[in-house]
Coordinates of C-alpha atoms in Angstrom, one line a residue:
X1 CA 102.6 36.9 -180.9
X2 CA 100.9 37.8 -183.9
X3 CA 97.4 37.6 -184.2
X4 CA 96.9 35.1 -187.3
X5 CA 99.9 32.7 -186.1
X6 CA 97.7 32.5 -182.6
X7 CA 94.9 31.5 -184.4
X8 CA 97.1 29.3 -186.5
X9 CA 98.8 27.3 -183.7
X10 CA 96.1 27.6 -180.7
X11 CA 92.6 26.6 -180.1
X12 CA 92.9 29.3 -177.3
X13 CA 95.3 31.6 -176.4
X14 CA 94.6 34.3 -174.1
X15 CA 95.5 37.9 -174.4
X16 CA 96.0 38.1 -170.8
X17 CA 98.8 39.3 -168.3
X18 CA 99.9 36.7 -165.4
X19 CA 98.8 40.0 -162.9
X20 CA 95.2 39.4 -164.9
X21 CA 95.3 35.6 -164.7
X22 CA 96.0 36.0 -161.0
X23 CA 93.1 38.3 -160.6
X24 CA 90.9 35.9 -162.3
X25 CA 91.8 33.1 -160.2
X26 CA 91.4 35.3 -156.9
X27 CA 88.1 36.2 -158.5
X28 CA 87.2 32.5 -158.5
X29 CA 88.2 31.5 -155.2
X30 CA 84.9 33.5 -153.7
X31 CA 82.4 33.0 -156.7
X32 CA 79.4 30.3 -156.3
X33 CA 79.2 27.0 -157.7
X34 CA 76.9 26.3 -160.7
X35 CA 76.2 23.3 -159.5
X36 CA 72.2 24.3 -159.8
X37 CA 72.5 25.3 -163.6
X38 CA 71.1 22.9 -166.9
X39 CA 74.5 23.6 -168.3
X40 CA 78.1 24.9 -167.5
X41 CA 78.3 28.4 -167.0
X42 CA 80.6 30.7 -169.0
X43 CA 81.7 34.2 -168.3
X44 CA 84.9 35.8 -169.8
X45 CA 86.9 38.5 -167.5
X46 CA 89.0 40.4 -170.1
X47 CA 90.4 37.8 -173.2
X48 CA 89.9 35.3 -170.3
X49 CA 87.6 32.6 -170.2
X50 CA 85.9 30.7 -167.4
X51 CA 83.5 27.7 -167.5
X52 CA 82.0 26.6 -164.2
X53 CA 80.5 23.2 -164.0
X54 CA 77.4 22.5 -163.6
X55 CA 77.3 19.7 -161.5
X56 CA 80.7 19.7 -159.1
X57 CA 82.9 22.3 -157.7
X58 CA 85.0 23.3 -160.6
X59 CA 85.9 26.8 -162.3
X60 CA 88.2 26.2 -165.1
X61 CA 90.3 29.1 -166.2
X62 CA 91.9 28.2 -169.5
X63 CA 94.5 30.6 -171.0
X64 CA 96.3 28.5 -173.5
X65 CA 95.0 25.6 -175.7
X66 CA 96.6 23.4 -178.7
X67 CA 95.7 21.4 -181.0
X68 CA 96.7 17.8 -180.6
X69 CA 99.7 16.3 -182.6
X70 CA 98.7 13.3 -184.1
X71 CA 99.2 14.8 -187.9
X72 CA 101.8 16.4 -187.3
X73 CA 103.9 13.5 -189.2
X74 CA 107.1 16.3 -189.7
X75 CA 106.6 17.9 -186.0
X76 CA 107.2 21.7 -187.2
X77 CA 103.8 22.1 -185.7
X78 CA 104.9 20.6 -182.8
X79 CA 107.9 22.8 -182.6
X80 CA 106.3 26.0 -183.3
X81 CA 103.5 25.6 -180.4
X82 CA 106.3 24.8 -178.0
X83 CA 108.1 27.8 -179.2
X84 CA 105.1 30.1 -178.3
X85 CA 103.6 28.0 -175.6
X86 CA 106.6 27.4 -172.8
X87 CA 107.4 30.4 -172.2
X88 CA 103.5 31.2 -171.4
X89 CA 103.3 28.1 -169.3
X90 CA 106.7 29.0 -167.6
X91 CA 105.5 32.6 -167.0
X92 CA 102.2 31.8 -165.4
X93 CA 103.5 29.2 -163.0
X94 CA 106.1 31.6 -161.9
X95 CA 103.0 34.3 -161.1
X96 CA 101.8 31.4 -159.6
X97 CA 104.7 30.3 -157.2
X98 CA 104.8 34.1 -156.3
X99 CA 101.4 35.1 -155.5
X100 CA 100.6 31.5 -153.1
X101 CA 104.3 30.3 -152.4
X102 CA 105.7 26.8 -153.6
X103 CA 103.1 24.0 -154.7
X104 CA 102.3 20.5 -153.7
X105 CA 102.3 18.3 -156.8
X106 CA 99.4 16.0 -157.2
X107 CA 99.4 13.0 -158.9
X108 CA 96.1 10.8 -160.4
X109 CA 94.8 7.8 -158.4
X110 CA 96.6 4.6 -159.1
X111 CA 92.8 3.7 -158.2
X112 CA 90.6 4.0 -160.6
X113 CA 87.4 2.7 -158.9
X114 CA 88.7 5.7 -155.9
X115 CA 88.9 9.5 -157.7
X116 CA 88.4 12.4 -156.7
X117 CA 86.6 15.5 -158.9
X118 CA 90.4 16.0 -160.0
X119 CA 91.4 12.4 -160.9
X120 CA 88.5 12.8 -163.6
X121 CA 89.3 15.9 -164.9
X122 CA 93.0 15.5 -165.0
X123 CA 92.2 12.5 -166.9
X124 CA 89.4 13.7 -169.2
X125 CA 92.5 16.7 -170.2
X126 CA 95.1 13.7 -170.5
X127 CA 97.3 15.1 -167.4
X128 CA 98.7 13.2 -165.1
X129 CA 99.9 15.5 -162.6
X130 CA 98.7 19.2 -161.2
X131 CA 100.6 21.7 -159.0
X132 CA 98.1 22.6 -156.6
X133 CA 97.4 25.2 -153.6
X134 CA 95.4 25.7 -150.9
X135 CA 93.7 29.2 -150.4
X136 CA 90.8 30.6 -149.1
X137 CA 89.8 26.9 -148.4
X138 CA 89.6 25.9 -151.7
X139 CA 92.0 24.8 -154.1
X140 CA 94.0 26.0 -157.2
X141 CA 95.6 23.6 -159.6
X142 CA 97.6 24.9 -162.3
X143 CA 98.1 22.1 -165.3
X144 CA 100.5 22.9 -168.1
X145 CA 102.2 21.4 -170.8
X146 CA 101.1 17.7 -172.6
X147 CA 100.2 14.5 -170.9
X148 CA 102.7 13.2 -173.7
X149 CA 104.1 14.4 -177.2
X150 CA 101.1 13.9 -179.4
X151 CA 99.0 15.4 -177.0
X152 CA 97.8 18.9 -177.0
X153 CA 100.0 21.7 -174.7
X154 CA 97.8 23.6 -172.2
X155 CA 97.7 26.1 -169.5
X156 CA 94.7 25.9 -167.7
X157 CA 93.8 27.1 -163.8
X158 CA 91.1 25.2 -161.6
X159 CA 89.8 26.3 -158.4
X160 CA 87.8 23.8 -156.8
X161 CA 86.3 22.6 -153.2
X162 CA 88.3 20.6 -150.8
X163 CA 85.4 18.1 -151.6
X164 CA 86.7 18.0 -155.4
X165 CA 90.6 17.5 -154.5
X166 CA 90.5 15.1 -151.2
X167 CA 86.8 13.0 -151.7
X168 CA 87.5 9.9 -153.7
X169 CA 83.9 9.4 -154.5
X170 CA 84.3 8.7 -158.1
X171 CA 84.8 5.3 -160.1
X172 CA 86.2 6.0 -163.3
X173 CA 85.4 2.4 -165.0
X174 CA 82.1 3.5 -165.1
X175 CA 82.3 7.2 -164.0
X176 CA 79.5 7.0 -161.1
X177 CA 79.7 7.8 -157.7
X178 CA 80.4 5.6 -154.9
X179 CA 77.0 4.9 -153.5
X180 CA 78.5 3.9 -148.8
X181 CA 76.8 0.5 -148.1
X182 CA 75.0 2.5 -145.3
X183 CA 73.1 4.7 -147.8
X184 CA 72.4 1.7 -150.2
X185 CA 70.8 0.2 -147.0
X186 CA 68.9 2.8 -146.1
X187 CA 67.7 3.3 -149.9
X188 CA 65.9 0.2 -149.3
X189 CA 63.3 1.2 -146.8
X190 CA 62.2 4.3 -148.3
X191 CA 58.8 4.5 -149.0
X192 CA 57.4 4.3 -152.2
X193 CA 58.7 7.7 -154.5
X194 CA 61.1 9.0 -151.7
X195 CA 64.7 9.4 -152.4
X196 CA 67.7 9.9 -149.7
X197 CA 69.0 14.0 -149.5
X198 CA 72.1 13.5 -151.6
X199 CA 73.8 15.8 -149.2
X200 CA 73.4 13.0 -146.6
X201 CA 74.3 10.6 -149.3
X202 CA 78.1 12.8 -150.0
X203 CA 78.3 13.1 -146.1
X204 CA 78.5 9.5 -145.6
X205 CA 80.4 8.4 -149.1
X206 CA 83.3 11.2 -146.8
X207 CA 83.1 9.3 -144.1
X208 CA 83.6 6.0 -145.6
X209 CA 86.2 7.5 -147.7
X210 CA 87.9 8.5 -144.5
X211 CA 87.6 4.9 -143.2
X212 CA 85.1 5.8 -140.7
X213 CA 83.2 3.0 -140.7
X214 CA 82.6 -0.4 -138.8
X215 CA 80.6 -3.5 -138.6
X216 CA 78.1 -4.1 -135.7
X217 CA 77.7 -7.4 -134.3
X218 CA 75.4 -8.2 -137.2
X219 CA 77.7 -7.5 -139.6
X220 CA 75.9 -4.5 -140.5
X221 CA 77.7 -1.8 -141.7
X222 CA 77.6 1.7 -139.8
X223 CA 79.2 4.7 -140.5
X224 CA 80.2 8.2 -138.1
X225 CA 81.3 11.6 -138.6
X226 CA 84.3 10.9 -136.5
X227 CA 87.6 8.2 -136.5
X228 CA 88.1 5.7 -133.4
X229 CA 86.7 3.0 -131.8
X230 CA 84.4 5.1 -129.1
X231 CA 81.3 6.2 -129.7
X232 CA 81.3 10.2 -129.5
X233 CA 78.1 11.2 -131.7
X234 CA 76.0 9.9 -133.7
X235 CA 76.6 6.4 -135.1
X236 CA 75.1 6.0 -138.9
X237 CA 73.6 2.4 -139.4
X238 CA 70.6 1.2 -141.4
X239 CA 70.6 -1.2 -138.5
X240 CA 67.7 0.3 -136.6
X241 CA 64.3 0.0 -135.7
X242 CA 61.5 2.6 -134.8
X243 CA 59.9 -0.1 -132.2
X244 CA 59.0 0.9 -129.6
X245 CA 58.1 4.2 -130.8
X246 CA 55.9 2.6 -133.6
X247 CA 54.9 -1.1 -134.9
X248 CA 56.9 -0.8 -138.2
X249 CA 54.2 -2.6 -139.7
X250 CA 51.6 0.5 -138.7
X251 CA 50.3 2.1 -142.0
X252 CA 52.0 4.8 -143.0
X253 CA 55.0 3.3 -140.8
X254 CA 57.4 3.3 -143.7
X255 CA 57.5 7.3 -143.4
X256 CA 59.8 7.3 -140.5
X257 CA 63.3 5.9 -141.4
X258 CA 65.8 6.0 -138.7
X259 CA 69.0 6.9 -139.7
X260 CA 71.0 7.0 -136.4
X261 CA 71.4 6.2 -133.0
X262 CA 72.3 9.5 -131.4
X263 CA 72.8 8.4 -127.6
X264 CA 73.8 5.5 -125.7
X265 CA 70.2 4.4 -124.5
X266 CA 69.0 4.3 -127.8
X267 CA 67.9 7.2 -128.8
X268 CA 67.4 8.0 -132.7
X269 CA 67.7 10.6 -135.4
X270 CA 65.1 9.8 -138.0
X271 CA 63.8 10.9 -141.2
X272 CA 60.5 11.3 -141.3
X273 CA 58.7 12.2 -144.8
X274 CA 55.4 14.5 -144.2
X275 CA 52.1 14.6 -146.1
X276 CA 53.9 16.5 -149.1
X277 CA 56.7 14.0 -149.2
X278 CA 59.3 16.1 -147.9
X279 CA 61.6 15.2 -145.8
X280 CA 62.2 16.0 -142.3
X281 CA 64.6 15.4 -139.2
X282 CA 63.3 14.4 -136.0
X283 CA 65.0 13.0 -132.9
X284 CA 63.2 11.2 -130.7
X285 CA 64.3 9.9 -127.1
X286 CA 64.2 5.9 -125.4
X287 CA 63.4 7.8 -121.9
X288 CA 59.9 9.2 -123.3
X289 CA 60.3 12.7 -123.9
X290 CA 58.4 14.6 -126.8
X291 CA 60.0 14.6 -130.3
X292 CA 62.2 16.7 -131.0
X293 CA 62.9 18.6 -134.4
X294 CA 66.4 18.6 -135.4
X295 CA 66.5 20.0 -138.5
X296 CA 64.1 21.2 -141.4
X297 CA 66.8 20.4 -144.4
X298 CA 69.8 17.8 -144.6
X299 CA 72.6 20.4 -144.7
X300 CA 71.0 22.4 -141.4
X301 CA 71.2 18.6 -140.3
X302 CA 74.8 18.0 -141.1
X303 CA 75.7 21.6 -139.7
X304 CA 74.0 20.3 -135.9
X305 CA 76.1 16.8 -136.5
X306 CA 79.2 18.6 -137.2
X307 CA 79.3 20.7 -134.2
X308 CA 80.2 17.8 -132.3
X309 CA 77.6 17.2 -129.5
X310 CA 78.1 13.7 -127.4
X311 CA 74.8 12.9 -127.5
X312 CA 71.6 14.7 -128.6
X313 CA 69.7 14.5 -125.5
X314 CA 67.7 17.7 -124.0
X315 CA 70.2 18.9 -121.8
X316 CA 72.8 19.2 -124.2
X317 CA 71.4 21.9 -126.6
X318 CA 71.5 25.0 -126.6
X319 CA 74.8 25.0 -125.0
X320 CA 78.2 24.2 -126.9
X321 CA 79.5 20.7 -126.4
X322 CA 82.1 21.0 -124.3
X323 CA 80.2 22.7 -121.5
X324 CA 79.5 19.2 -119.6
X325 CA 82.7 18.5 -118.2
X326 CA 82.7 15.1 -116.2
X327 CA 85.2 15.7 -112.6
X328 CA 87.8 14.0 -114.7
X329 CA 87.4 14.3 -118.2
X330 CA 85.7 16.6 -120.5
X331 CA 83.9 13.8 -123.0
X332 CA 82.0 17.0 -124.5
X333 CA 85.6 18.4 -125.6
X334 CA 86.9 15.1 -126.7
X335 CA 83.7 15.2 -128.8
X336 CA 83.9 18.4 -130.6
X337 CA 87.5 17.5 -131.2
X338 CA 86.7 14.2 -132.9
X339 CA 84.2 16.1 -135.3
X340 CA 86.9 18.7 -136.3
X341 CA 87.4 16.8 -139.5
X342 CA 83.9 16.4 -140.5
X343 CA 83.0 20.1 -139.5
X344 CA 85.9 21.1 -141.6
X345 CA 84.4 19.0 -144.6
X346 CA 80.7 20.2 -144.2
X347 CA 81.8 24.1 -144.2
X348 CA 84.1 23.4 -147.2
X349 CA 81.6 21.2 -149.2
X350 CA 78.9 23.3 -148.2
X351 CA 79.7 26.6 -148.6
X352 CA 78.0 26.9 -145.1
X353 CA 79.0 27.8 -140.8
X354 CA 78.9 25.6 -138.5
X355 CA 77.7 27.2 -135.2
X356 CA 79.3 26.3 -131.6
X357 CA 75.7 25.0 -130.6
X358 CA 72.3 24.1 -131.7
X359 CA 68.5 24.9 -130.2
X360 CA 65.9 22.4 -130.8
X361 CA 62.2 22.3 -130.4
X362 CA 59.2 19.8 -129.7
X363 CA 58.1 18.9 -133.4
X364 CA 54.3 19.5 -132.6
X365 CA 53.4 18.3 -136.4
X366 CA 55.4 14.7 -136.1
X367 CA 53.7 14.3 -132.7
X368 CA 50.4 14.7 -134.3
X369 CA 51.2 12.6 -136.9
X370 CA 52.9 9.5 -134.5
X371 CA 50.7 9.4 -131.6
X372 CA 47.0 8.2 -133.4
X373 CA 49.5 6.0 -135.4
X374 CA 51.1 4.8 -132.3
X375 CA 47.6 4.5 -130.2
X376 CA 46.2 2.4 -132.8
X377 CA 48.4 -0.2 -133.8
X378 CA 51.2 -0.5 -130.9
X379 CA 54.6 0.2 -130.2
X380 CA 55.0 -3.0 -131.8
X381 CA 56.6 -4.3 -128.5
X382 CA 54.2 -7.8 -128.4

């Protein structure tokens, strides 16, 4: 194409080969997520250019852009872009088909209070459909063509996280995330100035996204990392109590805010919020034993839930999961089974390994911290 009709008929138009669009899409399928940046993040590999967000899992590789139609009253503009533009858009699908086999096609929500990453960019670029594929475990999404006639004709590649295609975590209405009636809970008993790890926050809007979620007899809501009816891990709830550990109304009480029961006797995962105001995992045990420390951050956290231990009870770490079999069943097994899911989801979303087991140690700090507390004003048992 000449140089002066391209700049005449395209807002963009890549001088690039479908071997060079490949190669930029490969390229993308092992590079970072912005996600930490002030603003999207732009690079350019040859004539093509990339744009990663800044605040979900996207890289957008756009080769061809029109302008829209809506002046075009005679439609020779119309015609000429078409002219130029199919044959791109046929070319690079092709590549596309050759390089990762046939696609799935993926359609926007019917939902628009449930949307993936995805559903809102397919609908800020007035698409309603995407050929997609799964590689490296991310995905690519090819979209090309109009949404409809007046509509401008693109060619565009995303890559994006499993998170971004399969999470619907997004209500378009208003465009804010899904907040899991667990986390809203919980958000209430923080102590004054703390916030929630938004990590723990996407972990259990997935887990309600994946129906994984119940009612206790309360009717309180309670969430897991796992589907099914038995209890094989930890059990989410903002249902729980740090009596019997603590008076809740100690001073300085609000800083430990169970988050989980984590064994069948009672046990808890809890985040506690030290003198700086950071947060902190701690598990700590109905049958007396010292406090554990579980994790120093919420993704290490996530990585121990998703390995898929039974219960978090001394015995169990530092060996993988399935190495307490019962005479007749192997509950550790039908543990780590249940979590494959959720481990799947935390290395994807993550970027992160989940190992096949998980050490611990006695939180010396916590215990420092609980015991005068505890000494003074009860276990809040009376």
């Amino acid at each position: 194409m000449v140089e002066d009709v391209e700049e005449y008929l395209f807002e963009v138009f890549a001088d690039a080969s479908p071997e060079q669009a490949i190669e930029a899409v490969e390229l993308m399928l092992v590079e970072p997520w912005h996600t930490d940046a002030d603003t999207p993040f732009e690079h350019r590999i040859g004539d093509i250019s990339i744009t990663s967000s800044d605040d979900v899992d996207l890289h957008e590789i756009e080769l061809l852009r029109s302008p829209d139609f809506f002046d075009d009253s005679t439609g020779e503009l119309h015609a000429a872009v078409l002219e130029q533009a199919e044959p791109v858009a046929n070319t690079m699908e092709r590549a596309a088909r050759e390089a990762w086999g046939e696609p799935a096609v993926v359609q926007i929500s019917d939902d628009p209070h449930a949307c993936t990453v995805l559903d809102v960019v397919l609908t800020t670029l007035d698409h309603t459909t995407a050929l997609a594929w799964q590689r490296e475990g991310r995905y690519i999404a090819l979209l090309r063509g109009q949404g409809d006639k007046e509509l401008r004709f693109m060619v565009t590649f995303l890559v994006l996280s499993r998170a971004a295609v399969e999470d619907a975590v997004f209500d378009l209405t208003g465009e804010a995330p899904q907040v899991s009636a667990v986390e809203g809970r919980l958000a209430a008993t923080l102590p004054s100035g703390a916030v929630l790890p938004e990590q723990l926050g996407r972990a259990w809007s997935f887990m309600e996204s994946q129906g994984w979620s119940g009612q206790g007899a309360n009717g309180e809501p309670f969430l897991t990392p796992y589907p099914g009816e038995f209890q094989l891990g930890p059990v989410f709830s903002a249902d729980l109590s740090i009596r019997g550990w603590l008076d809740p109304d100690a001073p300085g009480a609000e800083r430990l805010v169970p988050i989980a029961e984590t064994d069948g006797s009672g046990g808890q995962a809890l985040l506690w919020f030290d003198d700086s105001g950071a947060p902190r995992f701690v598990g700590l045990s109905s049958e007396g034993d010292e406090a554990v420390r579980l994790a120093d951050d919420p993704v290490d956290f996530l990585r121990l839930v998703a390995i898929g231990y039974p219960e978090f009870v001394d015995y169990a770490f530092g060996a993988e999961p399935d190495a307490f079999d019962d005479e007749d069943e192997s509950d550790g097994q039908d543990s780590k089974e249940a979590h494959a899911r959720f481990r799947a989801w935390v290395e994807s979303e993550f970027e992160v390994t989940v190992p096949r087991m998980w050490e611990v140690h006695p939180d010396r700090e916590f215990q420092a911290w609980l015991r005068p507390l505890a000494d003074e004003h009860g276990l809040g048992l009376e």
